[in-house]
XYZ file of C-alpha atoms in Angstrom:
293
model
C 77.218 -79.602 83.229
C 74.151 -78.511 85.338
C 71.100 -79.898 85.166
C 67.965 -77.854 84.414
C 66.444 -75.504 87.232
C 62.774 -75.644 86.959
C 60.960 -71.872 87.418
C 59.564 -71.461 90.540
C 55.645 -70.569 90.571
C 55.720 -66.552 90.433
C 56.013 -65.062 93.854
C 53.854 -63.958 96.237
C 53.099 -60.044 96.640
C 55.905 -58.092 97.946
C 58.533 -60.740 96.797
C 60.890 -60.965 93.800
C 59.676 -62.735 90.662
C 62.354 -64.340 88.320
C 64.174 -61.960 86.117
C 63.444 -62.273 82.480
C 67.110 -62.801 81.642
C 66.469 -66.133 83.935
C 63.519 -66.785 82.008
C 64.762 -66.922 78.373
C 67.099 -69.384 79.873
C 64.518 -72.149 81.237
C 62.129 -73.806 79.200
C 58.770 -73.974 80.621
C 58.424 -77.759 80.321
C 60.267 -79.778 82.948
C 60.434 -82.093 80.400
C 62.915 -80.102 78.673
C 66.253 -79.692 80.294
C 68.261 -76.902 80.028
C 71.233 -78.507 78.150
C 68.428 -79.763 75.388
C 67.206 -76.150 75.125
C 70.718 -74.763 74.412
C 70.957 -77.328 71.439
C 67.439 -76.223 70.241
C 68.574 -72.357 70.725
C 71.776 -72.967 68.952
C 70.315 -74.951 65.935
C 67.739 -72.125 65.647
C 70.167 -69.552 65.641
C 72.407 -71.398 63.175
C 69.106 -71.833 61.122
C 68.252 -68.396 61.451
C 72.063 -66.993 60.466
C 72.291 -69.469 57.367
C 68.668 -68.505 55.987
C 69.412 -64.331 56.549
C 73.337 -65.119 54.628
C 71.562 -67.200 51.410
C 68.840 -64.253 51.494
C 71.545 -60.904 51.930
C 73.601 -63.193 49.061
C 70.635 -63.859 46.567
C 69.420 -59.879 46.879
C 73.031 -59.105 46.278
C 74.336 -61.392 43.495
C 70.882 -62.285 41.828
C 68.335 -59.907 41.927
C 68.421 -56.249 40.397
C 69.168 -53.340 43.355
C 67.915 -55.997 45.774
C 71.144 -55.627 47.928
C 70.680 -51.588 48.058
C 67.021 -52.289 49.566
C 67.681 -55.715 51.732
C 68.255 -53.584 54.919
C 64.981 -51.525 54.901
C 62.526 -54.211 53.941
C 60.431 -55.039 57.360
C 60.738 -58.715 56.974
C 64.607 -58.853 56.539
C 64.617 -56.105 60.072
C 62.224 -58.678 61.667
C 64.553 -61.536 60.463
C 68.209 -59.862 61.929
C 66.041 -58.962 65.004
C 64.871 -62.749 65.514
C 68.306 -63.670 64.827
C 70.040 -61.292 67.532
C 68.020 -62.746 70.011
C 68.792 -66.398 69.322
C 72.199 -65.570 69.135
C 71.934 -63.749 72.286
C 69.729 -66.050 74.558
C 71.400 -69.269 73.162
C 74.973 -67.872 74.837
C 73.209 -67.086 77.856
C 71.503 -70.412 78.206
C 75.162 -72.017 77.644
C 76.396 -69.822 80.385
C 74.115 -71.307 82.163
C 75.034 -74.667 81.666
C 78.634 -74.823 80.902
C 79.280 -72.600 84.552
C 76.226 -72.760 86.708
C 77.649 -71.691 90.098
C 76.110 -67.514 89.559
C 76.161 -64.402 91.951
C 72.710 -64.219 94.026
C 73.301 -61.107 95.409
C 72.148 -59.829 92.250
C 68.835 -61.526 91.943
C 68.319 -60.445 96.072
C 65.183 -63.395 96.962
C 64.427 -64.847 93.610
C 66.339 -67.895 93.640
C 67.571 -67.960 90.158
C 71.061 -68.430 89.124
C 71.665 -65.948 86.529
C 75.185 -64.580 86.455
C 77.791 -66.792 85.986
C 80.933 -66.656 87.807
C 84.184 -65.499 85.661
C 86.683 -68.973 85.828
C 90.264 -67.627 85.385
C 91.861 -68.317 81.944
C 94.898 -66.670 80.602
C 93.206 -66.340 77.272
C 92.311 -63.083 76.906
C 89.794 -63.095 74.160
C 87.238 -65.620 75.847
C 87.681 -63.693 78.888
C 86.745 -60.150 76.781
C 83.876 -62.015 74.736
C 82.499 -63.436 78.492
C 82.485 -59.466 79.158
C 80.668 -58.672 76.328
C 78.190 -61.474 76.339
C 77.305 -61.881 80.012
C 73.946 -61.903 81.557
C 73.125 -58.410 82.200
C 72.432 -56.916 85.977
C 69.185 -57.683 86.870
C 68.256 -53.780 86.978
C 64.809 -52.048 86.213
C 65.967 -50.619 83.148
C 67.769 -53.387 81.864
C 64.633 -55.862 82.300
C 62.270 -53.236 80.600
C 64.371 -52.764 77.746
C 65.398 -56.443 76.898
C 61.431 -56.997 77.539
C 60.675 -54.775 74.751
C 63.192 -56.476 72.446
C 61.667 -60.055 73.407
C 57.819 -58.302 72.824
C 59.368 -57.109 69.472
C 60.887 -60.575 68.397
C 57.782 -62.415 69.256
C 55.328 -60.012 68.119
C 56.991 -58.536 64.880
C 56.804 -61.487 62.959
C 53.197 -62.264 63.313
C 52.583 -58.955 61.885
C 55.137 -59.324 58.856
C 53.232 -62.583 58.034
C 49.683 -61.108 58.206
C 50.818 -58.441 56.310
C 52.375 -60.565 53.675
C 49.490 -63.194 52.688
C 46.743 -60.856 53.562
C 48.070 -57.137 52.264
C 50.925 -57.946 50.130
C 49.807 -60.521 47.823
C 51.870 -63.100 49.876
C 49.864 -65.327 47.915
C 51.440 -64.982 44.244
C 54.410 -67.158 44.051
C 54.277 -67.738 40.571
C 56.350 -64.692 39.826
C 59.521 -66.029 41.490
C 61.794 -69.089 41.158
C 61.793 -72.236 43.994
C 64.392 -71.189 45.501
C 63.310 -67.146 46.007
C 60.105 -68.728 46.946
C 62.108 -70.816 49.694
C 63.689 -67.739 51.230
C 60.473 -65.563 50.790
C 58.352 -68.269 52.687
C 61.064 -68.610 55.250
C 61.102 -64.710 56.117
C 57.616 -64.170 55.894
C 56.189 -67.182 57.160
C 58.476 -69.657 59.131
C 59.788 -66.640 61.442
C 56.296 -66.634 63.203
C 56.653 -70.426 63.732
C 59.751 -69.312 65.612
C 58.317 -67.020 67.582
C 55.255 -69.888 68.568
C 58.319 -72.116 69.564
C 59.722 -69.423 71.249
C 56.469 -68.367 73.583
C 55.224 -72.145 73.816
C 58.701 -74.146 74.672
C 61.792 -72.473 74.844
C 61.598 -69.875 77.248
C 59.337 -68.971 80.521
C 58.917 -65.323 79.852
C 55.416 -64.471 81.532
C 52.889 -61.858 79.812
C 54.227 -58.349 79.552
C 52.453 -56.017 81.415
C 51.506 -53.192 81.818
C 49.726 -54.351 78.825
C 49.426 -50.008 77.529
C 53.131 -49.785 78.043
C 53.938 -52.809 75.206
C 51.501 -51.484 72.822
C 52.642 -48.169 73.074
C 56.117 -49.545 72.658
C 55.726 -51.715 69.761
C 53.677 -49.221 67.983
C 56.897 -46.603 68.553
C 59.382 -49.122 66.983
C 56.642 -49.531 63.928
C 57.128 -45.774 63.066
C 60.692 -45.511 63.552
C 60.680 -48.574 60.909
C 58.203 -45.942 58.726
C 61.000 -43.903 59.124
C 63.905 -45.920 58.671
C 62.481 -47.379 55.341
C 61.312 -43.744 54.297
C 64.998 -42.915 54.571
C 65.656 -46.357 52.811
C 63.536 -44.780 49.856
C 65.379 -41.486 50.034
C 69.159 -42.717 49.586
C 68.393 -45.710 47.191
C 66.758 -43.397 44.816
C 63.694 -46.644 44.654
C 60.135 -47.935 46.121
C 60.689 -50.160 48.561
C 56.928 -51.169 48.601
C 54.975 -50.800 45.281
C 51.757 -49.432 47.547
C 53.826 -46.753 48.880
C 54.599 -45.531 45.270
C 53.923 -41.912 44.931
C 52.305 -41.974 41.713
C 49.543 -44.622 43.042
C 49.369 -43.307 46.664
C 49.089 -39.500 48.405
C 50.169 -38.463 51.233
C 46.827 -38.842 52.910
C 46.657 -42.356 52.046
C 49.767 -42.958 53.145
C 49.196 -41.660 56.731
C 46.228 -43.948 56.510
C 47.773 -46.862 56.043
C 50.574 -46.376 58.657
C 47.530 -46.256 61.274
C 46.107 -49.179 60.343
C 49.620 -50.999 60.190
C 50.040 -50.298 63.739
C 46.690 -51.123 64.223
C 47.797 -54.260 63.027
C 50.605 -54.557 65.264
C 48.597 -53.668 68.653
C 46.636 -57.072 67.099
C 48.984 -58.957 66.759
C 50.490 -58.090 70.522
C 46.965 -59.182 72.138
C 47.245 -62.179 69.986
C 50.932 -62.731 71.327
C 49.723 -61.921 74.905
C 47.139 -64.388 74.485
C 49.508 -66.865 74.122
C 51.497 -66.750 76.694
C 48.218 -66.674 79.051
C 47.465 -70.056 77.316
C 50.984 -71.341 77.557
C 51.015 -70.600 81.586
C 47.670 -72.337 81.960
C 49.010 -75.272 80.038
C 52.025 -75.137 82.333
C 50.032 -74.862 85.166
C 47.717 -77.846 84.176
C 50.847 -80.056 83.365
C 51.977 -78.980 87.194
C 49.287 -80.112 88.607
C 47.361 -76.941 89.352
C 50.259 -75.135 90.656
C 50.547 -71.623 88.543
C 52.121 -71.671 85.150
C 55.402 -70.856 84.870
């Protein structure tokens, strides 16, 4: 198995800095090697896949039309997002470990091993999955978009939990059994301590700037999810949200409330960015001065 490659210090002007995909595969602590961080990926990923089945199962089997609305409530999109991207980096990070030896000529001067060689094997199903679950090409488009995804996953549920103690009545448990209460709290409330893990130990993604292209970003995926549980509303027949109700809220209100949602969500992105300034300094600090990783 290899041994963890620490990030090297970002480089200078006019050379290559790591590729995100690198990143999400090297904990910013040296402390933390890179075979521990695939068993902390994988056990949050198995966390994250058990707590999204129990919650899809309980809407289903125990609540009334709960199943019909489970896919266009924003915590349960937040909570499949977070999950995809556990699922995703914890394969790449094993990748990395399991068959080190990568192509360079992909990653030109930045040092970082990121694609993993293909070992011959006869069976063809681990070769096809290795296909499907490689590393992508370290290419402008493909860093931008998976950049986006990662701003979404570790932005999204900082807004979802605002939203639910301080909007939503997050508050008022006493309506629902221990157990609902369990899978509430875990959706709403334990998915931003997985995105804190996420920005302050697991991986070495750097702030995402341009700082105007995230926000506008993030505040694009908040209206297609306006949109997406608007159509939610429209083929289940039901109010997803009882402040969205038509008989308690106009149209004007509504377009209100969407603006200061995405307010909300530009927040919570300088609040994420924030964090990863403080992680690098703390980095940086525990390096000895050299710049944060």
């Amino acid at each position: 198995m290899a041994e963890s490659t620490p990030l090297l210090p970002r480089a200078n002007k006019g050379h290559h800095d790591a590729p995100i995909f690198a990143r999400v595969c090297h904990s910013p602590w040296s402390s933390i090697s890179q075979q521990s961080l695939m068993v902390y990926r994988g056990l949050i990923a198995v966390f994250m896949i058990v707590i999204g089945s129990m919650s899809l199962d309980h809407a289903i089997n125990h609540t009334e039309h709960g199943g019909q609305v489970f896919p266009f409530v924003a915590s349960n999109v937040s909570w499949v997002m977070q999950t995809i991207y556990h699922i995703i980096t914890c394969i790449w990070t094993t990748q990395q470990v399991t068959a080190p030896k990568a192509h360079h000529s992909n990653e030109r001067s930045s040092g970082y091993a990121v694609r993993s060689q293909e070992e011959e094997s006869g069976n063809y199903f681990i070769e096809m999955a290795k296909g499907i679950f490689k590393i992508p090409r370290n290419t402008f488009w493909n860093g931008t978009v998976f950049t986006m995804f990662y701003t979404c996953v570790t932005t999204f549920p900082f807004v979802i939990t605002f939203m639910h103690w301080f909007v939503l009545d997050g508050a008022n448990y006493k309506d629902h059994g221990p157990f609902t209460n369990f899978l509430i709290f875990n959706r709403n409330t334990v998915n931003s301590f997985i995105a804190l893990i996420e920005i302050f130990i697991l991986s070495s993604v750097r702030k995402q700037l341009p700082v105007g292209r995230y926000v506008a970003g993030l505040n694009v995926v908040c209206l297609a999810y306006f949109g997406w549980f608007t159509f939610g509303e429209f083929v289940t027949g039901r109010n997803i949200y009882k402040m969205f109700d038509p008989q308690h809220l106009d149209g004007r209100s509504k377009f209100l409330y969407i603006c200061v949602t995405n307010g909300i969500t530009s927040l919570m992105y300088i609040v994420q960015f924030g964090m990863h300034d403080l992680r690098e300094y703390l980095t940086s600090t525990a390096a000895g001065g050299h710049q944060g990783r």
